[in-house]
Coordinates of C-alpha atoms in Angstrom, one line a residue:
M1 CA 1.0 26.9 -6.3
S2 CA 4.3 27.5 -8.4
M3 CA 2.4 28.5 -11.5
N4 CA 0.8 31.6 -12.2
S5 CA -3.1 31.6 -12.6
T6 CA -3.1 31.3 -16.7
T7 CA -0.6 28.7 -16.9
S8 CA -2.4 26.8 -14.0
S9 CA -5.8 27.1 -15.9
L10 CA -4.2 25.8 -19.1
F11 CA -2.5 22.8 -17.3
L12 CA -5.9 22.0 -15.3
I13 CA -7.7 21.6 -18.6
A14 CA -5.0 19.8 -20.4
A15 CA -4.5 17.3 -17.5
A16 CA -8.2 16.9 -17.0
A17 CA -8.5 15.9 -20.8
A18 CA -5.4 13.5 -20.5
T19 CA -7.2 12.0 -17.3
A20 CA -10.2 11.2 -19.4
V21 CA -8.1 9.6 -22.0
A22 CA -6.1 7.5 -19.5
T23 CA -9.5 6.4 -18.1
S24 CA -10.9 5.1 -21.4
A25 CA -7.6 3.3 -21.9
V26 CA -7.6 1.6 -18.4
Y27 CA -11.4 0.4 -18.9
A28 CA -10.4 -1.0 -22.2
S29 CA -7.5 -2.9 -21.1
A30 CA -9.8 -4.2 -18.1
F31 CA -11.9 -5.9 -20.8
G32 CA -14.4 -2.6 -21.2
T33 CA -16.4 -3.7 -18.0
D34 CA -17.1 -2.0 -14.6
G35 CA -16.0 -5.0 -12.5
R36 CA -19.6 -6.6 -12.5
G37 CA -19.6 -7.6 -16.0
S38 CA -21.4 -4.6 -17.3
R39 CA -19.9 -2.6 -19.8
R40 CA -19.9 1.3 -19.1
S41 CA -20.3 4.2 -21.8
T42 CA -17.8 6.7 -22.3
T43 CA -19.5 9.4 -20.3
S44 CA -19.9 7.1 -17.2
Q45 CA -16.2 6.2 -17.5
K46 CA -15.1 9.9 -17.2
Q47 CA -17.6 10.4 -14.2
H48 CA -16.3 7.2 -12.6
F49 CA -12.5 8.0 -12.5
G50 CA -13.0 11.9 -12.4
V51 CA -11.6 14.4 -9.8
P52 CA -14.6 15.4 -7.4
P53 CA -15.7 18.8 -8.1
E54 CA -14.8 19.7 -4.3
I55 CA -11.4 19.3 -5.3
L56 CA -11.4 21.3 -8.5
R57 CA -12.5 24.3 -6.6
N58 CA -10.3 27.5 -7.1
D59 CA -9.4 27.5 -3.3
C60 CA -8.1 24.1 -3.3
Q61 CA -4.5 24.2 -2.5
C62 CA -3.3 21.4 -4.6
R63 CA -5.8 21.5 -7.5
E64 CA -3.3 20.9 -10.2
E65 CA -1.5 18.4 -8.3
S66 CA -4.6 16.5 -7.7
V67 CA -5.5 16.3 -11.4
L68 CA -1.9 15.5 -12.4
A69 CA -1.8 12.4 -9.6
V70 CA -5.1 11.0 -10.8
R71 CA -4.0 10.8 -14.5
L72 CA -0.6 9.4 -13.5
A73 CA -2.2 6.9 -11.1
L74 CA -4.4 5.6 -13.9
E75 CA -1.6 5.4 -16.4
A76 CA 0.8 3.5 -14.1
G77 CA -2.1 1.1 -13.2
R78 CA -2.4 0.4 -16.9
N79 CA 1.2 -0.7 -17.0
M80 CA 0.3 -3.5 -14.6
T81 CA -2.6 -5.1 -16.4
Q82 CA -0.8 -7.0 -19.1
H83 CA 1.0 -8.9 -16.4
Y84 CA -2.2 -9.5 -14.3
D85 CA -4.2 -10.4 -17.7
T86 CA -1.5 -13.3 -18.7
K87 CA -0.8 -14.5 -15.3
G88 CA -1.1 -18.3 -15.1
T89 CA -1.9 -18.5 -18.9
A90 CA 0.0 -19.7 -21.9
D91 CA 0.6 -15.9 -22.6
E92 CA 2.3 -15.6 -19.4
N93 CA 6.2 -14.4 -19.7
I94 CA 7.7 -14.1 -16.0
D95 CA 10.8 -12.8 -17.7
D96 CA 9.1 -9.7 -18.3
L97 CA 9.0 -8.9 -14.7
N98 CA 12.7 -8.8 -14.6
I99 CA 12.6 -9.2 -10.7
S100 CA 15.5 -7.9 -8.8
C101 CA 16.1 -8.2 -5.2
K102 CA 16.8 -5.4 -2.9
S103 CA 17.6 -6.1 0.9
H104 CA 16.8 -9.7 0.6
E105 CA 14.6 -12.3 -1.3
T106 CA 11.2 -11.2 0.0
D107 CA 12.0 -7.7 -0.7
F108 CA 12.1 -7.2 -4.6
A109 CA 11.1 -4.9 -7.4
T110 CA 9.8 -5.9 -10.8
A111 CA 10.5 -3.8 -14.0
I112 CA 6.9 -2.5 -13.8
D113 CA 7.7 -1.0 -10.4
L114 CA 10.7 0.9 -11.9
K115 CA 8.9 1.9 -15.1
N116 CA 6.0 3.1 -13.1
E117 CA 8.1 5.2 -10.7
N118 CA 10.4 6.6 -13.5
F119 CA 7.2 7.7 -15.3
I120 CA 5.5 9.3 -12.5
A121 CA 8.6 10.9 -11.3
S122 CA 9.5 12.5 -14.7
E123 CA 5.8 13.7 -15.2
I124 CA 5.9 15.5 -11.9
K125 CA 9.1 17.2 -12.6
K126 CA 8.0 18.2 -15.9
H127 CA 4.9 20.1 -14.4
F128 CA 6.5 21.0 -11.0
P129 CA 10.2 21.3 -11.4
E130 CA 10.8 22.8 -7.9
H131 CA 8.9 19.9 -6.1
E132 CA 10.9 17.2 -4.3
I133 CA 10.1 13.5 -4.7
I134 CA 10.6 10.7 -2.5
G135 CA 10.2 7.2 -4.3
E136 CA 10.3 3.6 -3.0
E137 CA 12.5 2.3 -5.8
S138 CA 14.6 5.4 -6.2
T139 CA 15.6 5.1 -2.5
G140 CA 16.2 1.4 -2.7
T141 CA 18.0 0.1 0.1
G142 CA 19.5 3.7 0.9
T143 CA 18.7 6.2 3.4
I144 CA 15.2 7.7 3.0
P145 CA 15.4 11.5 2.2
P146 CA 14.3 13.6 4.8
L147 CA 10.7 15.4 4.4
T148 CA 11.3 19.3 4.4
N149 CA 8.9 22.3 4.0
K150 CA 9.2 22.1 0.3
P151 CA 6.2 20.4 -1.4
T152 CA 7.0 17.0 -1.9
W153 CA 5.5 13.9 -3.5
I154 CA 6.0 10.5 -1.9
I155 CA 5.4 7.7 -4.4
D156 CA 5.0 3.8 -4.3
P157 CA 4.7 2.9 -7.9
I158 CA 3.2 -0.5 -6.9
D159 CA 2.3 -1.0 -3.4
G160 CA 1.8 -5.0 -2.9
T161 CA 4.7 -6.0 -5.3
T162 CA 4.4 -9.5 -4.0
N163 CA 0.7 -9.7 -4.8
F164 CA 1.3 -8.2 -8.2
A165 CA 4.1 -10.6 -9.1
A166 CA 1.8 -13.5 -8.0
G167 CA -1.1 -12.3 -9.9
L168 CA -3.0 -11.6 -6.9
P169 CA -5.3 -8.7 -7.4
L170 CA -4.7 -6.6 -4.4
S171 CA -1.9 -4.0 -5.3
C172 CA -2.2 -0.3 -6.4
V173 CA -0.3 2.6 -7.2
S174 CA 0.0 5.1 -4.5
I175 CA 0.7 8.9 -5.1
G176 CA 1.0 11.1 -1.9
F177 CA 1.6 14.9 -1.7
C178 CA 2.9 16.9 1.2
L179 CA 3.0 20.6 2.1
E180 CA 4.8 22.2 4.9
G181 CA 6.2 18.7 5.7
K182 CA 2.6 17.1 6.4
P183 CA 0.4 14.9 4.2
F184 CA -1.9 17.0 2.1
M185 CA -3.5 14.9 -0.5
G186 CA -3.3 11.3 -1.6
V187 CA -4.3 9.2 -4.7
V188 CA -4.6 5.5 -4.6
Y189 CA -5.5 3.4 -7.7
A190 CA -6.1 -0.3 -7.9
P191 CA -6.2 -1.3 -11.4
M192 CA -7.6 -5.0 -10.7
T193 CA -10.6 -4.0 -8.5
Q194 CA -10.9 -0.9 -10.6
E195 CA -11.1 1.6 -7.6
L196 CA -9.7 5.1 -7.4
Y197 CA -9.5 6.8 -4.0
I198 CA -8.6 10.5 -3.7
A199 CA -8.5 12.8 -0.8
V200 CA -7.5 16.3 -0.1
K201 CA -7.1 17.5 3.8
G202 CA -10.2 19.4 4.7
L203 CA -12.1 18.4 1.4
G204 CA -12.9 14.7 2.1
A205 CA -12.0 11.3 0.9
Y206 CA -13.7 9.7 -2.3
R207 CA -13.8 6.3 -3.8
N208 CA -14.5 6.3 -7.8
G209 CA -15.9 10.1 -7.2
V210 CA -18.3 9.0 -4.2
P211 CA -17.6 10.5 -0.8
L212 CA -16.6 7.9 1.8
L213 CA -18.9 7.8 4.9
K214 CA -17.2 9.7 8.0
C215 CA -16.9 7.9 11.5
T216 CA -20.8 7.6 12.0
G217 CA -23.3 5.0 12.6
E218 CA -21.8 1.4 12.7
K219 CA -18.3 2.7 12.3
A220 CA -18.6 4.8 15.4
R221 CA -20.0 2.0 17.5
K222 CA -17.3 -0.5 16.4
S223 CA -15.4 -2.3 19.3
L224 CA -12.6 -4.6 19.1
S225 CA -14.5 -7.8 19.7
N226 CA -16.6 -7.3 16.6
S227 CA -13.9 -6.0 14.3
V228 CA -12.0 -7.3 11.3
V229 CA -8.2 -6.6 12.3
C230 CA -5.6 -6.4 9.7
F231 CA -2.0 -7.0 10.1
E232 CA 1.0 -7.5 7.8
F233 CA 3.8 -9.9 8.8
G234 CA 6.1 -8.4 6.1
Y235 CA 10.0 -9.0 6.0
A236 CA 10.7 -10.0 9.6
R237 CA 12.4 -13.2 9.7
T238 CA 14.4 -13.2 13.1
Q239 CA 13.0 -15.5 15.9
E240 CA 12.3 -12.6 18.1
G241 CA 10.5 -10.6 15.5
I242 CA 8.4 -13.8 14.5
D243 CA 7.5 -14.3 18.1
N244 CA 6.2 -10.7 18.6
M245 CA 4.3 -10.7 15.5
V246 CA 2.6 -14.2 16.2
N247 CA 2.0 -13.4 19.9
A248 CA 0.4 -10.3 19.3
V249 CA -2.1 -12.3 17.0
R250 CA -2.5 -14.8 19.5
R251 CA -3.6 -12.2 22.1
L252 CA -6.0 -10.8 19.7
L253 CA -7.8 -14.2 19.1
E254 CA -7.8 -14.9 22.8
H255 CA -9.3 -11.5 23.6
G256 CA -11.9 -12.4 20.8
V257 CA -12.3 -10.6 17.4
R258 CA -14.7 -11.0 14.5
T259 CA -11.6 -12.0 12.2
T260 CA -8.2 -11.2 11.1
R261 CA -7.0 -10.5 7.6
T262 CA -3.6 -9.9 6.1
L263 CA -3.9 -8.6 2.5
G264 CA -0.2 -7.9 1.3
S265 CA -0.9 -4.0 0.6
G266 CA -0.5 -1.3 3.5
V267 CA -1.9 1.4 1.3
L268 CA -4.9 -0.5 0.6
D269 CA -5.4 -1.7 4.1
L270 CA -5.4 2.1 5.2
C271 CA -8.0 2.7 2.4
Y272 CA -10.1 -0.3 3.4
V273 CA -10.5 0.9 6.8
A274 CA -11.3 4.3 5.5
C275 CA -14.3 2.7 3.7
G276 CA -15.2 0.2 6.6
R277 CA -14.3 -2.9 4.7
M278 CA -11.8 -3.5 7.9
D279 CA -11.9 -1.9 11.4
V280 CA -8.4 -1.5 12.4
V281 CA -5.0 -2.3 10.8
Y282 CA -1.7 -2.2 12.7
T283 CA 2.1 -2.7 12.0
G284 CA 5.3 -2.3 14.1
M285 CA 5.5 -5.4 16.2
A286 CA 8.9 -6.3 14.6
E287 CA 10.7 -5.4 11.5
E288 CA 7.7 -5.4 9.6
G289 CA 7.1 -1.7 10.1
W290 CA 6.1 0.2 7.1
K291 CA 7.9 3.3 5.2
P292 CA 6.7 6.8 4.2
W293 CA 5.3 5.6 0.9
D294 CA 3.3 3.0 2.7
Y295 CA 1.6 5.6 4.7
C296 CA 1.3 9.1 2.9
A297 CA -1.5 8.7 0.5
G298 CA -3.4 6.0 2.9
L299 CA -3.0 8.4 5.8
V300 CA -5.0 11.3 4.0
V301 CA -7.7 8.8 2.6
A302 CA -8.0 7.4 6.3
M303 CA -8.1 10.8 8.1
E304 CA -10.6 12.5 5.7
A305 CA -12.9 9.3 6.2
G306 CA -12.9 10.2 9.8
C307 CA -10.4 7.4 11.1
N308 CA -8.2 7.7 14.0
M309 CA -4.4 7.0 12.9
S310 CA -1.7 7.0 15.6
H311 CA 1.6 5.1 16.4
L312 CA 1.1 1.5 17.7
M313 CA 3.9 2.4 20.2
I314 CA 7.0 4.8 20.4
R315 CA 9.7 3.3 18.2
D316 CA 11.3 6.8 17.6
E317 CA 11.5 9.9 19.6
K318 CA 9.4 11.7 16.6
D319 CA 6.6 9.3 17.3
A320 CA 5.7 11.3 20.3
N321 CA 4.9 15.2 21.0
D322 CA 6.5 17.5 23.2
A323 CA 4.1 16.1 26.1
G324 CA 5.0 12.6 25.5
A325 CA 1.8 11.4 23.8
L326 CA 1.7 9.7 20.7
K327 CA 1.3 11.7 17.6
S328 CA -1.7 11.1 15.5
G329 CA -3.5 12.5 12.4
Y330 CA -1.8 14.7 10.1
E331 CA 0.9 15.0 12.9
F332 CA 1.7 11.3 12.3
N333 CA 5.6 10.5 11.7
L334 CA 5.8 9.1 8.3
Y335 CA 9.2 7.8 9.1
S336 CA 7.9 5.5 11.9
S337 CA 7.9 1.6 11.8
S338 CA 4.9 1.7 14.2
M339 CA 1.3 2.5 13.2
I340 CA -2.3 1.8 13.9
C341 CA -5.3 3.0 12.3
G342 CA -8.9 2.3 13.0
V343 CA -12.4 3.6 12.4
N344 CA -12.7 5.0 15.8
E345 CA -10.5 5.9 18.7
E346 CA -12.1 3.4 21.1
V347 CA -11.2 0.4 18.8
V348 CA -7.7 1.8 18.2
D349 CA -7.1 1.9 22.0
Q350 CA -8.5 -1.3 22.7
C351 CA -6.2 -3.1 19.8
R352 CA -3.2 -1.4 21.4
K353 CA -3.8 -2.4 24.6
V354 CA -4.2 -6.1 23.6
V355 CA -1.4 -6.2 21.1
V356 CA 1.3 -4.3 23.0
R357 CA 1.9 -6.0 26.1

């Protein structure tokens, strides 16, 4: 990328070492267990959150960026654990979160959001000063900067901030990386479930170093009637918006689905569809549509796991290609408020037809 080969090699070695240190610290802060009560050795910890060898190959276009993203995601996740560990106990201090509202009371940031974004952005600038950065908190309520052909990082320092503030475990750090204006690499770390997702275009998607299954077997056979369907109600509070969202869910239930879920983290929604925990997720029936930092990293994870990701409907002219068809996959418009992602194309088409009427 922007470094010569010698500098790149030195950086890779140093960053990999830092990743191992961050990994050990994360486990220590999470009671030194693997999430099932069993303590792990230092060696298994390093393997658990290591960058897959497929991504460390010399021909990987974003090898150094991937190693850096993993280290930063792990360290940012560690910043979240103190609040999680003390929530609801005598040690909790809600003032430490220093919650500040953005557009309205349901759209807010915590001090940890800001700390994480500042940390991640400063480290990226230190190693890749010529790269662009788009962050949720630095953007705030302003206009989201356009995505250019320059190498660009898209950051959500805590996706699922409401869950995080409430002490619910489903939140994560999301770091996406774009080349030539398209998503190329994604790293997602959920500290309370101790899961690290990493994916690079053409090199696959991984959870804790293990490849995610492609769309085969049960994933390939899924239809809407036996699917777990996810949606997020978000910040929509107008009567029309509420009616649109609720009526879409009513139509799903009338059609018949296995069940529905609302998790509170769009990035994890995409990761969970990618690994088959859920079968389809959609957004865009009202003002609850997502932003580039909700899509970028999760899109790469989902696509590399063989999922189908497209727009739920045309909300913007950039949601369609020149032939008028909805954009999908790596051509997806990250600035759209409309999205649907499923384990196969059939379940996506079935869900869209039921939801959008």
